[in-house]
Amino acid sequence: MLTGGRQTGKTTLLKALFPHYSYASLDLPADAQLAEEDPDTFLAKYPPPVVIDEVQYAPKLFRHLKVRIDRQRTKCGQYLLTGSQKFNLMKEISDSLAGRCGLLELEPFSVNELGSDYHAARTEKGLAYCLTRGTFPHLWDAPTLPREDFFRSYIATYIERDVRQILNITSLRDFDRFMRVCALRTGQLVNKSEIAREVGVSAKTIHDWLRILHASNQVILLEPYFKNIGKRVIKSPKLYFSDTGLVSYLMGLNVSNVLDSPHLDHLWETFVFSELRKSLFLQHPEATLWFYRDQQREADFMISYGSQLYLLDAKWKEIPPQSAFTTLCDIQGYFREASSQVFMITPNQDSFPVTPDKHVISGFSLADWKWQ
């Protein structure tokens, strides 16, 4: 099972890796209806080996897949499934395919995967272009495609297909407004009551809608570090959109206005968070990513890796002053039992040490940084 948000390249990847497999898409209403109402006929129409796309649209299919898998337990990889909704998929998998299904998740591109296309952004205008375009594969495969057209279609499809299926939302316009209100809070603490007031719905509704955004890979909630520190530490999570292109579009930002926006720092922090998640998952899956915040101090990110603690701030300044490290160094003092270092993540093209335990790292080379 390959999960991930819409347009992350799940189908393209599986078709490239397994060109001899047959293919069925439950994005097509006729196939989705057949798979849901007559799973045996559907599976006879598409015999293994087969890629079945967007399986969340036919939850009754899973039990019939289980029967076929159990008949040939020694033949692995006969059914390659994709899905864009963790919310429904995980329940169906745990109920029907537990022990029979491996789970992988596909993120949008990282900077390293984009390679020279992204690293060419050495000017402020180039950085503005990259941040507002985001990392969805199709936008880089089709460089002449206006990002406004892509994201307008993306949001419409997401709300109409995914959101409507998961929840019986009476006003899709309210959900669209909810997404835009959340976008203005990327990189900030989640305050459901405040969001509810702005959208005009209840806090319980906001709770349910946040679950939808998270389950469909649109946002990630970063938990705070508060082990053995006491009540002074903030314990609410921070919200990050998974793609800077999507969140900047929802904010109304584009190449011409993003560098003057009061939201630029949070947009950069969102980019850094995305790159940190991808690089840690690939290189150090045993590491844990948090943030730290008490009543006086905050570190945008904290990495716990073995006996090491790394404290990081994302700053939209190429050369941060020495004073920028003061707060991180204060927090560092709380963790004397652990070996720790502090870092500033900037849009600078180069990384360099300030002192043996203070570093400036380019946000575009996080994937190459060795946390050890």
GROMACS .gro file of C-alpha atoms in nm:
model
  372
    1MET     CA    1   0.000   0.000   0.000
    2LEU     CA    2   0.146   0.333  -0.110
    3THR     CA    3  -0.021   0.631   0.056
    4GLY     CA    4   0.036   1.003   0.015
    5GLY     CA    5  -0.145   1.321  -0.074
    6ARG     CA    6  -0.297   1.383  -0.413
    7GLN     CA    7  -0.050   1.461  -0.693
    8THR     CA    8   0.258   1.332  -0.509
    9GLY     CA    9   0.334   1.089  -0.793
   10LYS     CA   10   0.209   0.758  -0.651
   11THR     CA   11   0.059   0.633  -0.977
   12THR     CA   12   0.350   0.755  -1.190
   13LEU     CA   13   0.600   0.584  -0.961
   14LEU     CA   14   0.425   0.247  -0.959
   15LYS     CA   15   0.367   0.249  -1.335
   16ALA     CA   16   0.736   0.325  -1.391
   17LEU     CA   17   0.855   0.053  -1.152
   18PHE     CA   18   0.602  -0.211  -1.257
   19PRO     CA   19   0.519  -0.149  -1.626
   20HIS     CA   20   0.399  -0.507  -1.678
   21TYR     CA   21   0.126  -0.478  -1.413
   22SER     CA   22  -0.232  -0.415  -1.522
   23TYR     CA   23  -0.388  -0.097  -1.388
   24ALA     CA   24  -0.725   0.007  -1.245
   25SER     CA   25  -0.820   0.348  -1.110
   26LEU     CA   26  -1.105   0.390  -0.864
   27ASP     CA   27  -1.098   0.759  -0.947
   28LEU     CA   28  -1.317   0.643  -1.235
   29PRO     CA   29  -1.675   0.627  -1.102
   30ALA     CA   30  -1.765   0.314  -1.300
   31ASP     CA   31  -1.471   0.112  -1.167
   32ALA     CA   32  -1.521   0.246  -0.814
   33GLN     CA   33  -1.886   0.140  -0.823
   34LEU     CA   34  -1.799  -0.204  -0.957
   35ALA     CA   35  -1.526  -0.256  -0.694
   36GLU     CA   36  -1.762  -0.154  -0.414
   37GLU     CA   37  -2.079  -0.333  -0.528
   38ASP     CA   38  -1.932  -0.642  -0.695
   39PRO     CA   39  -1.570  -0.687  -0.577
   40ASP     CA   40  -1.535  -1.038  -0.721
   41THR     CA   41  -1.627  -0.922  -1.071
   42PHE     CA   42  -1.390  -0.627  -1.038
   43LEU     CA   43  -1.099  -0.849  -0.930
   44ALA     CA   44  -1.174  -1.090  -1.215
   45LYS     CA   45  -1.166  -0.797  -1.458
   46TYR     CA   46  -0.825  -0.688  -1.321
   47PRO     CA   47  -0.632  -1.006  -1.234
   48PRO     CA   48  -0.295  -0.988  -1.058
   49PRO     CA   49  -0.037  -0.857  -1.084
   50VAL     CA   50  -0.226  -0.528  -1.073
   51VAL     CA   51  -0.200  -0.170  -0.951
   52ILE     CA   52  -0.527  -0.050  -0.796
   53ASP     CA   53  -0.535   0.327  -0.759
   54GLU     CA   54  -0.727   0.526  -0.493
   55VAL     CA   55  -0.864   0.222  -0.311
   56GLN     CA   56  -1.032   0.436  -0.044
   57TYR     CA   57  -1.327   0.472  -0.282
   58ALA     CA   58  -1.418   0.102  -0.245
   59PRO     CA   59  -1.376  -0.003   0.120
   60LYS     CA   60  -1.567  -0.330   0.064
   61LEU     CA   61  -1.292  -0.441  -0.173
   62PHE     CA   62  -1.047  -0.508   0.112
   63ARG     CA   63  -1.218  -0.819   0.249
   64HIS     CA   64  -1.222  -0.976  -0.096
   65LEU     CA   65  -0.855  -0.891  -0.144
   66LYS     CA   66  -0.781  -1.065   0.186
   67VAL     CA   67  -0.933  -1.389   0.059
   68ARG     CA   68  -0.725  -1.381  -0.259
   69ILE     CA   69  -0.405  -1.293  -0.076
   70ASP     CA   70  -0.458  -1.577   0.172
   71ARG     CA   71  -0.490  -1.825  -0.114
   72GLN     CA   72  -0.137  -1.740  -0.230
   73ARG     CA   73   0.047  -1.610   0.077
   74THR     CA   74   0.385  -1.704  -0.072
   75LYS     CA   75   0.335  -1.477  -0.376
   76CYS     CA   76   0.407  -1.124  -0.258
   77GLY     CA   77   0.340  -0.799  -0.441
   78GLN     CA   78   0.052  -0.921  -0.656
   79TYR     CA   79  -0.169  -0.629  -0.553
   80LEU     CA   80  -0.013  -0.283  -0.540
   81LEU     CA   81  -0.257  -0.037  -0.385
   82THR     CA   82  -0.250   0.340  -0.360
   83GLY     CA   83  -0.461   0.575  -0.154
   84SER     CA   84  -0.484   0.943  -0.067
   85GLN     CA   85  -0.675   0.915   0.260
   86LYS     CA   86  -0.520   0.772   0.575
   87PHE     CA   87  -0.846   0.837   0.757
   88ASN     CA   88  -1.042   0.550   0.599
   89LEU     CA   89  -0.757   0.338   0.467
   90MET     CA   90  -0.592   0.262   0.798
   91LYS     CA   91  -0.914   0.128   0.949
   92GLU     CA   92  -0.985  -0.094   0.649
   93ILE     CA   93  -0.628  -0.223   0.642
   94SER     CA   94  -0.622  -0.296   1.015
   95ASP     CA   95  -0.959  -0.474   0.990
   96SER     CA   96  -0.896  -0.675   0.671
   97LEU     CA   97  -0.529  -0.675   0.570
   98ALA     CA   98  -0.340  -0.678   0.901
   99GLY     CA   99  -0.018  -0.874   0.854
  100ARG     CA  100  -0.077  -0.894   0.480
  101CYS     CA  101   0.001  -0.541   0.368
  102GLY     CA  102   0.319  -0.334   0.380
  103LEU     CA  103   0.273   0.042   0.417
  104LEU     CA  104   0.480   0.310   0.246
  105GLU     CA  105   0.418   0.684   0.217
  106LEU     CA  106   0.520   0.908  -0.072
  107GLU     CA  107   0.592   1.275  -0.003
  108PRO     CA  108   0.619   1.552  -0.263
  109PHE     CA  109   0.970   1.611  -0.400
  110SER     CA  110   1.256   1.710  -0.175
  111VAL     CA  111   1.512   1.972  -0.277
  112ASN     CA  112   1.763   1.697  -0.355
  113GLU     CA  113   1.517   1.524  -0.588
  114LEU     CA  114   1.453   1.849  -0.773
  115GLY     CA  115   1.828   1.890  -0.809
  116SER     CA  116   1.951   2.165  -1.040
  117ASP     CA  117   1.601   2.304  -1.096
  118TYR     CA  118   1.580   2.409  -0.733
  119HIS     CA  119   1.946   2.480  -0.665
  120ALA     CA  120   1.942   2.731  -0.951
  121ALA     CA  121   1.741   2.960  -0.721
  122ARG     CA  122   2.034   3.173  -0.603
  123THR     CA  123   1.856   3.506  -0.625
  124GLU     CA  124   1.571   3.635  -0.410
  125LYS     CA  125   1.339   3.616  -0.710
  126GLY     CA  126   1.444   3.256  -0.766
  127LEU     CA  127   1.377   3.170  -0.403
  128ALA     CA  128   1.037   3.336  -0.424
  129TYR     CA  129   0.956   3.127  -0.731
  130CYS     CA  130   1.057   2.801  -0.562
  131LEU     CA  131   0.871   2.868  -0.237
  132THR     CA  132   0.549   2.964  -0.412
  133ARG     CA  133   0.567   2.683  -0.668
  134GLY     CA  134   0.616   2.415  -0.403
  135THR     CA  135   0.731   2.058  -0.459
  136PHE     CA  136   0.447   1.875  -0.633
  137PRO     CA  137   0.605   1.676  -0.920
  138HIS     CA  138   0.369   1.789  -1.195
  139LEU     CA  139   0.449   2.157  -1.142
  140TRP     CA  140   0.818   2.087  -1.210
  141ASP     CA  141   0.751   1.841  -1.490
  142ALA     CA  142   0.542   2.111  -1.663
  143PRO     CA  143   0.728   2.437  -1.591
  144THR     CA  144   0.497   2.644  -1.815
  145LEU     CA  145   0.187   2.537  -1.620
  146PRO     CA  146   0.059   2.834  -1.416
  147ARG     CA  147   0.071   2.735  -1.050
  148GLU     CA  148  -0.259   2.919  -0.991
  149ASP     CA  149  -0.434   2.684  -1.236
  150PHE     CA  150  -0.279   2.378  -1.074
  151PHE     CA  151  -0.370   2.469  -0.716
  152ARG     CA  152  -0.719   2.591  -0.805
  153SER     CA  153  -0.790   2.252  -0.960
  154TYR     CA  154  -0.611   2.068  -0.679
  155ILE     CA  155  -0.822   2.229  -0.405
  156ALA     CA  156  -1.148   2.186  -0.595
  157THR     CA  157  -1.078   1.816  -0.654
  158TYR     CA  158  -0.962   1.763  -0.296
  159ILE     CA  159  -1.273   1.920  -0.143
  160GLU     CA  160  -1.519   1.767  -0.388
  161ARG     CA  161  -1.378   1.412  -0.383
  162ASP     CA  162  -1.191   1.353  -0.057
  163VAL     CA  163  -1.357   1.585   0.193
  164ARG     CA  164  -1.711   1.519   0.076
  165GLN     CA  165  -1.652   1.144   0.100
  166ILE     CA  166  -1.510   1.145   0.453
  167LEU     CA  167  -1.753   1.389   0.615
  168ASN     CA  168  -2.102   1.501   0.532
  169ILE     CA  169  -2.007   1.869   0.523
  170THR     CA  170  -2.309   2.092   0.465
  171SER     CA  171  -2.106   2.384   0.331
  172LEU     CA  172  -1.799   2.313   0.119
  173ARG     CA  173  -1.748   2.690   0.109
  174ASP     CA  174  -1.696   2.685   0.487
  175PHE     CA  175  -1.431   2.415   0.446
  176ASP     CA  176  -1.255   2.618   0.178
  177ARG     CA  177  -1.251   2.917   0.415
  178PHE     CA  178  -1.124   2.688   0.693
  179MET     CA  179  -0.828   2.582   0.476
  180ARG     CA  180  -0.738   2.944   0.407
  181VAL     CA  181  -0.761   3.036   0.775
  182CYS     CA  182  -0.534   2.743   0.862
  183ALA     CA  183  -0.289   2.846   0.589
  184LEU     CA  184  -0.237   3.180   0.763
  185ARG     CA  185  -0.138   2.981   1.073
  186THR     CA  186   0.120   2.749   0.922
  187GLY     CA  187   0.416   2.724   1.159
  188GLN     CA  188   0.205   2.837   1.456
  189LEU     CA  189   0.036   2.675   1.754
  190VAL     CA  190  -0.304   2.520   1.689
  191ASN     CA  191  -0.581   2.725   1.849
  192LYS     CA  192  -0.910   2.556   1.759
  193SER     CA  193  -1.130   2.812   1.934
  194GLU     CA  194  -0.970   3.099   1.745
  195ILE     CA  195  -1.000   2.920   1.411
  196ALA     CA  196  -1.364   2.835   1.489
  197ARG     CA  197  -1.447   3.202   1.549
  198GLU     CA  198  -1.291   3.307   1.219
  199VAL     CA  199  -1.459   3.034   1.016
  200GLY     CA  200  -1.794   3.062   1.194
  201VAL     CA  201  -1.831   2.700   1.307
  202SER     CA  202  -1.790   2.516   1.638
  203ALA     CA  203  -1.456   2.413   1.791
  204LYS     CA  204  -1.571   2.050   1.764
  205THR     CA  205  -1.616   2.099   1.389
  206ILE     CA  206  -1.266   2.246   1.363
  207HIS     CA  207  -1.132   1.943   1.551
  208ASP     CA  208  -1.298   1.711   1.298
  209TRP     CA  209  -1.182   1.917   1.000
  210LEU     CA  210  -0.823   1.925   1.122
  211ARG     CA  211  -0.835   1.546   1.136
  212ILE     CA  212  -0.941   1.549   0.771
  213LEU     CA  213  -0.652   1.776   0.667
  214HIS     CA  214  -0.409   1.554   0.856
  215ALA     CA  215  -0.556   1.225   0.733
  216SER     CA  216  -0.537   1.342   0.372
  217ASN     CA  217  -0.173   1.455   0.405
  218GLN     CA  218  -0.245   1.827   0.364
  219VAL     CA  219  -0.108   1.925   0.705
  220ILE     CA  220   0.120   1.778   0.969
  221LEU     CA  221   0.087   1.846   1.341
  222LEU     CA  222   0.425   1.876   1.513
  223GLU     CA  223   0.417   1.780   1.879
  224PRO     CA  224   0.609   1.975   2.147
  225TYR     CA  225   0.891   1.832   2.355
  226PHE     CA  226   0.783   1.831   2.718
  227LYS     CA  227   0.942   1.529   2.881
  228ASN     CA  228   1.027   1.584   3.248
  229ILE     CA  229   1.027   1.962   3.218
  230GLY     CA  230   0.711   2.065   3.402
  231LYS     CA  231   0.403   2.275   3.355
  232ARG     CA  232   0.579   2.579   3.214
  233VAL     CA  233   0.614   2.411   2.872
  234ILE     CA  234   0.353   2.469   2.601
  235LYS     CA  235   0.184   2.140   2.509
  236SER     CA  236  -0.027   2.234   2.205
  237PRO     CA  237   0.099   2.111   1.865
  238LYS     CA  238   0.209   2.334   1.579
  239LEU     CA  239   0.043   2.314   1.239
  240TYR     CA  240   0.240   2.291   0.914
  241PHE     CA  241   0.111   2.253   0.561
  242SER     CA  242   0.292   1.980   0.372
  243ASP     CA  243   0.375   2.198   0.071
  244THR     CA  244   0.481   2.564   0.052
  245GLY     CA  245   0.325   2.606  -0.291
  246LEU     CA  246  -0.019   2.503  -0.167
  247VAL     CA  247  -0.003   2.708   0.152
  248SER     CA  248   0.127   3.019  -0.026
  249TYR     CA  249  -0.155   2.989  -0.281
  250LEU     CA  250  -0.411   2.965   0.001
  251MET     CA  251  -0.250   3.273   0.161
  252GLY     CA  252  -0.282   3.469  -0.164
  253LEU     CA  253   0.095   3.489  -0.209
  254ASN     CA  254   0.285   3.473  -0.538
  255VAL     CA  255   0.629   3.549  -0.677
  256SER     CA  256   0.565   3.923  -0.683
  257ASN     CA  257   0.449   3.969  -0.323
  258VAL     CA  258   0.586   3.682  -0.114
  259LEU     CA  259   0.915   3.849  -0.019
  260ASP     CA  260   0.727   4.148   0.126
  261SER     CA  261   0.472   3.937   0.310
  262PRO     CA  262   0.452   3.935   0.692
  263HIS     CA  263   0.404   3.558   0.654
  264LEU     CA  264   0.742   3.501   0.485
  265ASP     CA  265   0.914   3.378   0.804
  266HIS     CA  266   0.641   3.120   0.867
  267LEU     CA  267   0.652   3.013   0.501
  268TRP     CA  268   1.027   2.959   0.527
  269GLU     CA  269   0.977   2.768   0.854
  270THR     CA  270   0.721   2.548   0.675
  271PHE     CA  271   0.975   2.476   0.400
  272VAL     CA  272   1.243   2.388   0.657
  273PHE     CA  273   1.003   2.159   0.844
  274SER     CA  274   0.919   1.975   0.523
  275GLU     CA  275   1.285   1.923   0.435
  276LEU     CA  276   1.371   1.812   0.790
  277ARG     CA  277   1.093   1.554   0.790
  278LYS     CA  278   1.196   1.408   0.456
  279SER     CA  279   1.568   1.394   0.533
  280LEU     CA  280   1.524   1.245   0.882
  281PHE     CA  281   1.282   0.982   0.754
  282LEU     CA  282   1.527   0.869   0.486
  283GLN     CA  283   1.856   0.895   0.675
  284HIS     CA  284   1.770   0.872   1.045
  285PRO     CA  285   1.427   0.709   1.089
  286GLU     CA  286   1.502   0.648   1.457
  287ALA     CA  287   1.531   1.024   1.522
  288THR     CA  288   1.232   1.220   1.657
  289LEU     CA  289   1.138   1.571   1.549
  290TRP     CA  290   0.973   1.808   1.798
  291PHE     CA  291   0.955   2.176   1.879
  292TYR     CA  292   1.023   2.339   2.216
  293ARG     CA  293   0.832   2.626   2.369
  294ASP     CA  294   0.787   2.747   2.725
  295GLN     CA  295   0.647   3.075   2.855
  296GLN     CA  296   0.961   3.266   2.757
  297ARG     CA  297   1.158   3.077   2.494
  298GLU     CA  298   1.103   2.881   2.175
  299ALA     CA  299   1.306   2.661   1.943
  300ASP     CA  300   1.134   2.607   1.610
  301PHE     CA  301   1.257   2.248   1.600
  302MET     CA  302   1.427   1.996   1.826
  303ILE     CA  303   1.576   1.670   1.701
  304SER     CA  304   1.620   1.390   1.952
  305TYR     CA  305   1.866   1.134   1.818
  306GLY     CA  306   2.021   0.884   2.058
  307SER     CA  307   2.190   1.084   2.332
  308GLN     CA  308   2.201   1.394   2.110
  309LEU     CA  309   1.967   1.693   2.109
  310TYR     CA  310   1.973   1.947   1.828
  311LEU     CA  311   1.797   2.281   1.864
  312LEU     CA  312   1.708   2.463   1.542
  313ASP     CA  313   1.553   2.792   1.436
  314ALA     CA  314   1.445   2.878   1.081
  315LYS     CA  315   1.540   3.237   0.995
  316TRP     CA  316   1.490   3.424   0.670
  317LYS     CA  317   1.831   3.588   0.703
  318GLU     CA  318   2.136   3.473   0.514
  319ILE     CA  319   2.378   3.571   0.791
  320PRO     CA  320   2.203   3.579   1.130
  321PRO     CA  321   2.376   3.786   1.400
  322GLN     CA  322   2.539   3.617   1.700
  323SER     CA  323   2.250   3.740   1.916
  324ALA     CA  324   2.015   3.517   1.715
  325PHE     CA  325   2.164   3.217   1.896
  326THR     CA  326   2.091   3.354   2.245
  327THR     CA  327   1.750   3.193   2.295
  328LEU     CA  328   1.864   2.856   2.160
  329CYS     CA  329   2.164   2.863   2.392
  330ASP     CA  330   1.936   2.941   2.688
  331ILE     CA  331   1.721   2.639   2.603
  332GLN     CA  332   2.037   2.435   2.557
  333GLY     CA  333   2.111   2.500   2.925
  334TYR     CA  334   1.801   2.304   3.026
  335PHE     CA  335   1.940   1.989   2.868
  336ARG     CA  336   2.286   1.965   3.019
  337GLU     CA  337   2.250   1.589   3.061
  338ALA     CA  338   2.241   1.554   2.682
  339SER     CA  339   2.503   1.649   2.426
  340SER     CA  340   2.342   1.929   2.226
  341GLN     CA  341   2.417   2.173   1.947
  342VAL     CA  342   2.226   2.471   1.806
  343PHE     CA  343   2.156   2.559   1.444
  344MET     CA  344   2.016   2.842   1.234
  345ILE     CA  345   1.852   2.728   0.910
  346THR     CA  346   1.873   3.010   0.655
  347PRO     CA  347   1.827   3.065   0.279
  348ASN     CA  348   2.203   3.103   0.249
  349GLN     CA  349   2.361   2.883  -0.019
  350ASP     CA  350   2.641   2.763   0.211
  351SER     CA  351   2.657   2.601   0.555
  352PHE     CA  352   2.929   2.693   0.804
  353PRO     CA  353   3.015   2.667   1.176
  354VAL     CA  354   3.001   2.974   1.398
  355THR     CA  355   3.153   2.791   1.697
  356PRO     CA  356   3.202   2.416   1.754
  357ASP     CA  357   2.842   2.382   1.878
  358LYS     CA  358   2.676   2.661   1.676
  359HIS     CA  359   2.608   2.627   1.305
  360VAL     CA  360   2.441   2.805   1.018
  361ILE     CA  361   2.291   2.554   0.772
  362SER     CA  362   2.152   2.623   0.428
  363GLY     CA  363   1.789   2.517   0.411
  364PHE     CA  364   1.863   2.380   0.065
  365SER     CA  365   2.120   2.128   0.190
  366LEU     CA  366   1.941   1.981   0.493
  367ALA     CA  367   1.927   1.643   0.320
  368ASP     CA  368   2.308   1.637   0.312
  369TRP     CA  369   2.358   1.729   0.677
  370LYS     CA  370   2.480   1.442   0.897
  371TRP     CA  371   2.309   1.440   1.236
  372GLN     CA  372   2.546   1.245   1.457
   0.00000   0.00000   0.00000
